[in-house]
Amino acid sequence: MQDIVEKFTRRILIVDDDQLQLRAASRLAKRDPRIELLLASNPIDALLMIGVSRPDVIVLDVFMPGMDGFEVCRRIKANADTRGIQVIIASATMDAELADTAHAAGAAHAVAKPVDLQLAFAEPVAAREQTDELEPTAPGGTVRSLPATMRGADVLVGMLEDAGVEVVFGLPGGAISPIHDALLDSGIRTITTRHESGAMFAAAGYAQSTGKLAVVAVTSGPGMLNAMTGLASAWCDGLPVMLLVGEVPRGAHGKGVLQDGSAHGLHLVEMARHVTKLSVEVPRASALPHLVHRAITTALAGKQGPVMLTLPLDVTTAMVRPSRISGTIPIAELLPAQTIAEVEAVLRRAERPMILAGSGVRSAAERLRQVAELLRCPVATSPKAKGVFPENHPLALGVLGMGGHESARAYLASGVDVVLAIGTSLGDLATDGFAPELQARALIHVDVDARQIGKSYEPTHAVVSSASQFLGALRERFKLLPLRGRPRELPSGVSRIALPGSSTPDRIASHDAICEIQRTLPSNAIFTVDSGEHFLFAVQYLEITRPDGFVVMTGLGSMGQSIGAAIGTQLANPTRTVAAICGDGCFAMNAFEIAT
């Protein structure tokens, strides 16, 4: 059997400047013992590797800096020593014209991304036989029947549907009208808000409640500028929001037309670049599918965050080939076993450990509870993460930080030897003003974004990982060998500050109002909380036992966001009650969204 596998093994070199594509290919290659995978992120390194590694098959991306895939293919085929290597050329925007160019350069196959590595074992296909490879397939595996060309706006909306987008927030306007028109013919619900900032906050609330991509569509100039505060809020809170901005036609750029947001006018792309993971203008219709796919993937991958695409009117109305790529790329995460083993050893030796959970744990709340119980370890949360660990649990310390609980402060002040901080940037609001006690003998900081680690404290163990992956691996280690030894001293639950009620008969104290609101509403109600003094009372006196029960955006602290957030949260949870806790000043800033 081993001889048979070796006989049919293919050494495949994939050349792509997109690291996400390389990681996805690595994951797929591990499933097939016949594939020996080599990776290169640029054409020059690839050409150097070919002479040494002698691959059987080379997969080339078309668009790469310095030298495109066609030129690399021509060089391979012009060399007598490498002429026999099979070349596959791939592109997210593969069409008949690109396919013909690929075959003219000597490629055996011209295909759309993501590449099926089984092509390495297939016979070369002539240029005119490539049409089936270019057709997109539906989830069931059947060929999806699409027109040869479609309006750019329809292609974009179709890609949003493929990515699982269910609702788009925003306001119509001249430059974005093709997108709103295409939405009318789709299965996506459109929510027209009263202001662009309300649309952004609604999308942020939806994204935080679901973990899914949220989309906003606004027009150019003032439409996008009104959305900037919400865009910055999504950036500070790490929420996957896609902002689609209509733009004046490319031919009008720099001519003084109304609301020109291009590089010759307001330069909206450059403005947004500082508060987005990706900010780009779609330069031509043929690039639309690739850039939409890139934006979706960028918003959702790794440390999530907002992205922005500006869409010139002549791009969204142009006829382009339908998208042949899905909205997501599956990426396998790898957490070294040695890292988990070292963290496990530190936790086993701990006498007074504490877990500090941030909002990055929201999608792994059940794993957090299991790990805490296996470790018999008290858990505090950041204000934004309130509820990711149930506050009625015996191991709960409550909130540490702004508006936090005495139980969390007291446990930390009494001395801890190991702090496990997961999914938190350890900023000012989450650390009770950078409490020095958090710099314990061992500080284990886990975050999916390596940039957050080491900013405010010096971790003894830095782990770049999602909370879900880390907690899952830790749980399995402690399940195999449960914790032994003398029982640790455990907290007595969350303690809240006892304040007197109002002494005026016709008034109610703020903390009593908060408690009365919670008593009145169903136990599974979701609270969206604004920025102001009322935030402190909500953090202190609400008892949240569900990981999605508390929605707040503390990264920027923008006033008025709770009303829009409540709209997005309600759409994400149609069967549950959603309440916005909003002060009078915040209400005045976004009260018009009540009309939405």
XYZ file of C-alpha atoms in Angstrom:
596
model
C 0.000 0.000 0.000
C 2.843 2.384 0.877
C 4.416 1.727 -2.545
C 1.139 2.634 -4.243
C 0.864 5.919 -2.293
C 4.470 6.862 -3.135
C 3.914 6.016 -6.789
C 1.053 8.498 -7.074
C 2.472 11.211 -4.786
C 2.586 14.697 -6.279
C 4.904 17.424 -5.029
C 2.883 20.612 -5.425
C 4.264 24.142 -5.175
C 1.642 26.837 -4.563
C 2.681 30.427 -5.297
C 0.324 33.093 -3.932
C 0.833 36.415 -2.144
C -2.392 35.834 -0.155
C -1.426 34.126 3.109
C -5.029 33.062 3.711
C -5.005 31.055 0.488
C -1.718 29.403 1.441
C -3.032 28.439 4.866
C -6.255 27.068 3.414
C -4.277 25.001 0.898
C -2.070 23.638 3.690
C -5.132 22.467 5.575
C -6.573 20.718 2.536
C -3.266 19.087 1.598
C -2.977 17.445 5.013
C -6.051 15.362 4.215
C -4.419 13.694 1.209
C -1.312 11.552 1.842
C -0.495 11.692 -1.871
C 0.261 15.424 -1.707
C 3.611 16.870 -0.639
C 3.037 20.603 -0.391
C 5.502 23.463 -0.895
C 4.554 27.137 -0.467
C 5.942 30.401 -1.811
C 4.528 33.881 -1.251
C 6.185 35.599 -4.234
C 7.326 34.696 -7.777
C 11.057 35.228 -7.192
C 11.225 32.800 -4.277
C 9.183 30.339 -6.323
C 11.578 30.385 -9.275
C 14.501 29.783 -6.912
C 12.666 26.894 -5.223
C 11.784 25.151 -8.487
C 15.385 24.304 -9.332
C 15.990 22.785 -5.892
C 12.693 21.090 -5.013
C 11.659 19.920 -8.508
C 7.864 20.028 -7.988
C 5.552 17.949 -10.177
C 2.859 20.619 -10.234
C 2.964 24.394 -9.727
C -0.152 26.417 -8.876
C 0.302 30.096 -9.746
C -1.863 33.035 -8.768
C -2.398 35.388 -11.705
C -1.998 38.709 -9.903
C 1.160 38.957 -7.793
C 3.517 41.894 -7.166
C 6.618 42.072 -9.350
C 5.720 39.317 -11.819
C 2.337 37.868 -12.708
C 1.521 34.164 -12.959
C 1.529 34.223 -16.750
C 5.145 35.407 -16.902
C 6.251 32.817 -14.324
C 4.556 30.121 -16.398
C 6.284 31.304 -19.589
C 9.690 31.149 -17.868
C 9.019 27.639 -16.583
C 7.989 26.430 -20.025
C 10.940 28.163 -21.752
C 13.469 26.231 -19.642
C 14.273 22.721 -20.885
C 14.838 21.522 -17.297
C 11.415 22.650 -16.045
C 9.326 22.377 -19.213
C 7.739 19.120 -18.070
C 6.308 20.578 -14.863
C 2.529 20.840 -14.939
C 1.334 24.417 -14.294
C -2.097 25.437 -12.984
C -2.982 29.135 -13.126
C -5.677 30.360 -10.747
C -7.472 33.618 -10.077
C -10.435 34.763 -8.025
C -11.573 36.631 -11.159
C -10.879 33.884 -13.694
C -12.763 34.375 -16.952
C -12.487 33.117 -20.528
C -9.993 35.833 -21.485
C -7.668 35.025 -18.579
C -8.035 31.295 -19.279
C -6.981 31.748 -22.901
C -3.956 33.793 -21.789
C -3.034 31.093 -19.271
C -3.122 28.317 -21.873
C -1.154 30.451 -24.313
C 1.537 30.752 -21.627
C 1.648 26.943 -21.299
C -0.670 26.247 -18.359
C -2.366 22.842 -18.184
C -5.367 24.230 -16.300
C -6.875 27.684 -15.727
C -9.282 27.686 -12.795
C -11.042 29.919 -10.297
C -9.976 30.037 -6.652
C -10.076 28.178 -4.344
C -8.075 25.564 -6.252
C -9.058 21.898 -6.050
C -5.688 20.219 -5.480
C -7.033 17.048 -7.088
C -6.331 18.787 -10.411
C -2.704 17.838 -9.815
C -3.703 14.255 -10.671
C -5.826 15.168 -13.709
C -4.876 15.277 -17.371
C -4.236 18.708 -18.930
C -7.365 20.314 -20.360
C -7.478 22.277 -23.599
C -8.509 25.909 -23.476
C -11.999 25.411 -24.954
C -12.739 22.587 -22.507
C -12.272 24.876 -19.484
C -15.806 26.293 -19.389
C -17.153 23.788 -16.851
C -14.280 24.571 -14.474
C -15.255 28.223 -14.597
C -18.893 27.637 -13.664
C -19.722 28.184 -9.975
C -21.289 25.302 -8.103
C -24.121 25.485 -5.627
C -23.783 24.022 -2.126
C -25.406 20.780 -3.253
C -22.677 20.233 -5.827
C -24.825 20.934 -8.891
C -23.814 23.546 -11.454
C -25.454 26.874 -10.698
C -27.029 28.404 -13.789
C -26.002 32.058 -14.055
C -25.971 34.523 -16.958
C -22.686 35.006 -18.774
C -22.618 38.581 -17.451
C -24.507 40.412 -14.743
C -24.713 43.946 -13.454
C -21.961 44.613 -10.925
C -24.479 45.469 -8.190
C -26.251 42.130 -8.702
C -22.950 40.253 -8.529
C -22.068 41.982 -5.259
C -25.458 41.303 -3.658
C -25.283 37.671 -4.811
C -21.931 37.308 -3.068
C -23.406 38.765 0.115
C -26.164 36.149 -0.025
C -23.583 33.393 -0.544
C -21.707 34.692 2.515
C -24.839 34.303 4.659
C -25.751 37.997 4.944
C -29.401 38.298 5.967
C -29.834 42.031 6.490
C -28.289 45.249 5.141
C -28.614 48.547 7.010
C -28.271 51.987 5.474
C -29.784 54.865 3.576
C -30.358 55.150 -0.185
C -28.720 57.831 -2.280
C -27.804 58.469 -5.882
C -24.370 56.826 -5.983
C -25.400 53.738 -3.961
C -28.778 53.286 -5.699
C -27.683 50.281 -7.854
C -26.907 48.309 -4.679
C -30.271 49.150 -3.097
C -31.967 48.274 -6.381
C -30.227 44.878 -6.460
C -31.233 44.265 -2.840
C -34.897 44.535 -3.864
C -34.494 41.398 -5.984
C -32.592 39.459 -3.321
C -33.540 37.541 -0.192
C -31.675 40.071 1.971
C -33.773 42.321 4.190
C -33.039 46.050 3.955
C -33.366 48.272 7.038
C -33.501 51.974 6.197
C -32.359 53.951 9.220
C -32.733 57.689 9.814
C -29.011 58.437 9.870
C -25.872 56.689 8.705
C -24.438 56.543 12.229
C -27.597 54.706 13.321
C -27.083 52.227 10.495
C -23.505 51.584 11.601
C -24.470 51.089 15.249
C -27.315 48.781 14.243
C -24.886 46.725 12.155
C -22.408 46.673 15.038
C -25.097 45.399 17.403
C -26.073 42.726 14.887
C -22.437 41.668 14.430
C -21.783 41.512 18.170
C -24.958 39.484 18.787
C -24.388 36.955 16.012
C -20.664 36.945 15.238
C -21.703 37.200 11.585
C -20.785 39.779 8.966
C -22.979 42.885 9.140
C -23.357 45.139 6.101
C -24.136 48.844 5.706
C -24.788 50.597 2.375
C -24.568 54.406 2.180
C -23.963 56.983 -0.480
C -20.803 59.010 -1.039
C -19.658 62.256 0.561
C -21.795 63.077 3.612
C -23.233 59.542 3.653
C -19.864 57.994 4.313
C -18.692 60.830 6.593
C -21.802 60.387 8.757
C -20.873 56.719 9.083
C -17.298 57.405 10.240
C -18.058 57.421 13.986
C -19.774 54.039 13.733
C -16.932 52.749 11.575
C -14.385 53.805 14.198
C -16.536 52.214 16.908
C -16.571 48.898 15.042
C -12.792 49.188 14.642
C -12.182 49.805 18.356
C -14.502 46.934 19.354
C -13.287 44.473 16.697
C -16.673 43.920 14.995
C -17.016 42.492 11.448
C -18.921 45.269 9.672
C -18.691 45.866 5.922
C -19.382 49.440 4.792
C -20.361 49.779 1.137
C -20.072 53.355 -0.110
C -21.476 54.547 -3.417
C -19.130 56.762 -5.391
C -19.469 59.092 -8.371
C -18.491 57.569 -11.756
C -14.778 57.233 -12.383
C -14.954 59.537 -15.381
C -16.164 62.346 -13.123
C -13.375 62.002 -10.555
C -11.500 65.264 -10.058
C -13.922 67.358 -12.109
C -15.582 69.080 -9.175
C -18.786 67.056 -9.211
C -20.997 66.937 -6.143
C -19.923 64.476 -3.399
C -16.739 63.322 -5.157
C -15.161 61.055 -2.557
C -12.336 59.785 -4.765
C -8.616 60.461 -4.363
C -9.229 63.650 -6.401
C -11.951 64.812 -4.008
C -12.591 63.994 -0.362
C -10.261 60.966 -0.404
C -12.658 58.846 1.636
C -10.575 55.673 1.247
C -7.596 57.294 2.928
C -9.785 58.686 5.726
C -11.164 55.232 6.512
C -7.832 53.430 6.224
C -6.943 54.318 9.819
C -10.098 52.723 11.293
C -10.563 49.659 9.064
C -8.799 46.397 8.324
C -9.277 47.113 4.616
C -10.283 50.317 2.824
C -10.221 50.331 -0.959
C -11.979 51.731 -4.011
C -13.031 49.150 -6.596
C -10.970 50.343 -9.574
C -12.800 48.493 -12.350
C -15.774 46.192 -12.798
C -13.699 43.040 -13.369
C -12.044 43.483 -9.958
C -15.356 43.679 -8.093
C -15.796 39.940 -7.226
C -12.205 39.574 -6.040
C -12.305 42.663 -3.818
C -15.710 41.798 -2.328
C -14.413 38.316 -1.502
C -11.251 39.795 -0.015
C -13.263 42.259 2.091
C -15.577 39.565 3.481
C -12.656 37.329 4.388
C -10.671 40.201 5.922
C -13.571 41.311 8.132
C -14.106 37.813 9.555
C -10.567 36.402 9.735
C -8.329 36.582 12.805
C -8.993 39.696 14.860
C -12.322 40.718 13.378
C -12.980 44.275 12.310
C -14.635 46.604 9.799
C -13.839 46.942 6.101
C -14.907 49.534 3.542
C -15.365 49.386 -0.221
C -16.172 52.449 -2.311
C -18.135 51.590 -5.433
C -18.058 54.012 -8.385
C -21.456 54.218 -10.067
C -20.096 53.024 -13.412
C -18.638 49.905 -11.694
C -21.906 48.832 -10.050
C -23.856 49.391 -13.276
C -21.290 47.690 -15.566
C -21.821 44.134 -16.826
C -19.351 41.669 -15.296
C -19.006 37.906 -15.067
C -20.772 36.417 -12.020
C -18.739 35.594 -8.942
C -17.093 32.158 -8.825
C -15.901 32.347 -5.263
C -17.624 31.839 -1.948
C -17.687 34.374 0.861
C -15.371 32.520 3.225
C -12.098 30.611 3.234
C -11.788 27.740 5.731
C -8.577 28.159 7.695
C -7.245 25.610 10.162
C -5.754 26.933 13.373
C -2.707 25.228 14.815
C -1.896 25.591 18.508
C 1.327 23.800 19.475
C 0.812 21.016 22.006
C 3.903 22.245 23.863
C 2.243 25.608 24.493
C -0.867 24.022 26.010
C 1.255 21.655 28.091
C 3.249 24.554 29.551
C 0.111 26.559 30.363
C -1.449 23.464 31.928
C 1.583 22.962 34.182
C 1.442 26.577 35.386
C -2.261 26.308 36.196
C -1.820 23.006 38.037
C 0.774 24.609 40.337
C -1.331 27.703 41.001
C -2.654 28.277 44.507
C -4.741 31.398 43.878
C -5.423 31.614 40.148
C -7.871 33.921 38.424
C -9.324 33.922 34.914
C -10.028 37.322 33.372
C -12.313 36.845 30.377
C -12.748 39.484 27.696
C -15.297 39.840 24.937
C -13.191 37.575 22.714
C -14.528 34.673 24.803
C -18.141 35.367 23.847
C -18.200 32.602 21.222
C -16.556 30.146 23.633
C -18.559 30.826 26.794
C -19.460 27.181 27.419
C -15.823 26.122 27.104
C -14.866 28.856 29.563
C -17.367 27.534 32.118
C -16.101 23.970 31.692
C -12.453 24.987 32.094
C -13.225 27.104 35.171
C -15.046 24.193 36.806
C -12.281 21.709 35.986
C -9.707 24.120 37.422
C -11.926 25.255 40.298
C -10.782 28.742 39.297
C -12.673 32.031 39.933
C -13.599 34.058 36.862
C -13.861 37.820 36.407
C -14.912 39.475 33.175
C -14.199 42.787 31.537
C -17.152 45.232 31.391
C -17.718 44.511 27.711
C -17.646 40.750 28.386
C -20.221 40.911 31.192
C -22.215 37.670 31.041
C -19.753 35.496 29.135
C -19.405 33.743 32.492
C -22.795 33.477 34.264
C -22.908 35.910 37.161
C -24.977 33.508 39.262
C -22.256 30.832 39.094
C -20.408 30.037 42.365
C -17.056 30.760 40.687
C -18.158 34.157 39.355
C -16.326 37.236 40.641
C -18.335 39.604 38.468
C -16.884 42.468 36.461
C -13.380 43.801 36.955
C -12.878 47.325 35.678
C -15.158 50.273 35.020
C -18.348 49.914 37.051
C -17.101 46.561 38.326
C -17.836 44.573 41.455
C -16.179 44.602 44.872
C -15.943 40.800 44.737
C -13.592 40.971 41.743
C -11.481 43.775 43.211
C -11.254 42.108 46.615
C -10.165 38.746 45.217
C -7.498 40.380 43.082
C -6.286 42.624 45.920
C -5.955 39.664 48.301
C -3.254 38.249 46.069
C -3.230 35.999 42.996
C -0.286 33.973 41.754
C -1.552 33.121 38.242
C -3.727 35.258 35.972
C -5.145 33.738 32.802
C -6.362 36.631 30.607
C -8.294 35.442 27.567
C -9.763 37.499 24.743
C -9.052 40.869 26.328
C -6.621 43.590 25.306
C -6.039 44.385 29.015
C -6.897 48.013 28.449
C -7.830 50.669 30.982
C -11.533 49.794 31.322
C -10.896 46.046 31.677
C -8.124 46.223 34.283
C -9.552 48.666 36.816
C -7.134 51.360 35.670
C -4.204 48.998 35.007
C -4.314 47.335 38.424
C -0.731 46.266 39.294
C -1.993 43.041 40.920
C -2.695 41.627 37.448
C 1.058 41.471 36.857
C 1.151 38.240 38.847
C 3.958 35.691 39.184
C 2.546 34.119 36.043
C 0.464 36.139 33.561
C -0.859 34.063 30.672
C -2.274 36.338 27.959
C -4.281 34.689 25.177
C -5.553 36.719 22.226
C -6.186 36.060 18.564
C -4.517 39.403 17.752
C -0.798 39.334 18.557
C -0.742 43.148 18.617
C -2.778 43.170 21.837
C -0.261 41.093 23.780
C 2.314 43.028 25.774
C 0.740 46.475 25.264
C 0.016 47.207 28.925
C 1.396 44.225 30.898
C 4.346 41.886 30.483
C 2.982 38.369 30.064
C 5.105 35.441 31.163
C 3.239 33.311 28.604
C 1.968 34.871 25.368
C -0.412 32.722 23.337
C -1.744 33.857 19.956
C -4.945 31.882 19.545
C -8.695 32.205 19.417
C -10.397 31.732 22.773
C -12.388 28.809 21.411
C -9.339 26.892 20.252
C -7.313 27.590 23.389
C -10.068 26.743 25.857
C -10.991 23.631 23.895
C -7.433 22.340 24.031
C -7.089 23.203 27.730
C -10.381 21.500 28.562
C -9.256 18.248 26.946
C -5.975 18.302 28.908
C -7.741 18.649 32.266
C -10.393 16.098 31.331
C -7.661 13.522 30.743
C -6.016 14.256 34.097
C -8.317 16.098 36.533
C -6.907 18.545 39.060
C -5.855 16.954 42.351
C -4.683 18.287 45.703
C -6.268 20.327 48.433
C -9.361 22.359 47.518
C -8.709 25.992 46.713
C -10.384 28.812 48.607
C -13.310 29.854 46.424
C -15.170 33.173 46.290
C -18.687 33.564 47.642
C -20.212 34.905 44.436
C -20.708 38.366 43.005
C -21.145 41.137 45.566
C -22.814 44.394 44.528
C -22.605 47.770 46.246
C -25.605 48.365 48.515
C -26.930 51.894 47.998
C -29.946 53.523 49.664
C -33.060 54.197 47.630
C -34.329 57.659 46.758
C -35.482 59.767 49.681
C -37.892 61.687 47.439
C -41.297 59.976 47.200
C -41.858 60.685 43.505
C -38.325 59.698 42.419
C -36.537 56.375 41.956
C -32.805 55.850 42.424
C -30.755 54.882 39.366
C -29.744 51.488 40.731
C -33.341 50.692 41.713
C -34.464 51.603 38.205
C -31.951 49.173 36.713
C -33.051 46.352 39.006
C -36.740 47.078 38.365
C -36.196 46.985 34.592
C -34.594 43.556 34.870
C -37.354 42.240 37.136
C -39.976 43.418 34.656
C -38.419 41.874 31.546
C -38.073 38.181 30.652
C -35.061 36.339 32.055
C -33.547 35.943 28.574
C -33.743 39.666 27.748
C -30.779 41.316 26.038
C -29.574 44.728 27.208
C -27.778 47.207 24.962
C -26.078 49.838 27.096
C -24.888 53.290 26.092
C -21.941 55.445 27.233
C -22.453 57.543 30.352
C -23.100 57.311 34.062
C -25.946 54.863 33.438
C -23.322 52.440 32.082
C -21.814 52.142 35.570
C -25.182 51.303 37.114
C -25.940 48.742 34.387
C -22.584 46.989 34.839
C -22.949 46.947 38.620
C -26.608 45.992 39.112
C -27.719 43.931 36.122
C -27.225 40.203 36.655
C -26.327 38.705 33.295
C -26.221 34.932 32.976
C -26.116 34.532 29.185
C -23.074 35.292 27.021
C -25.181 37.346 24.587
C -27.223 39.173 27.220
C -25.116 42.343 27.431
C -24.230 44.369 24.328
C -22.029 47.406 24.736
C -19.370 49.153 22.643
C -16.705 50.416 25.019
C -13.847 50.691 22.518
C -14.716 54.218 21.361
C -17.392 55.080 23.941
C -19.577 56.866 21.405
C -22.769 58.303 22.886
C -26.089 57.292 21.378
C -25.050 53.880 20.081
C -27.409 51.794 22.238
C -30.567 52.572 20.243
C -29.075 51.508 16.910
C -27.451 48.539 18.629
C -30.847 47.500 20.004
C -32.314 47.516 16.478
C -29.534 45.300 15.145
C -29.676 43.027 18.189
C -33.453 42.620 17.889
C -33.136 41.652 14.222
C -30.531 39.078 15.222
C -32.783 37.742 18.011
C -36.397 38.182 16.842
C -37.898 35.952 19.560
C -36.249 37.713 22.522
C -36.822 41.013 24.279
C -34.171 43.689 23.734
C -33.906 46.754 25.979
C -31.697 49.798 25.405
C -30.422 51.449 28.576
C -29.718 54.980 27.458
C -29.107 58.248 29.304
C -30.806 61.506 28.361
C -27.729 62.904 26.614
C -27.201 59.721 24.577
C -30.890 59.590 23.725
C -30.789 63.137 22.369
C -27.966 62.192 20.010
C -29.718 59.290 18.275
C -33.376 59.588 19.310
C -34.446 59.771 15.661
C -33.654 56.051 15.290
C -36.815 55.406 17.336
C -38.582 56.147 14.028
C -36.686 53.276 12.405
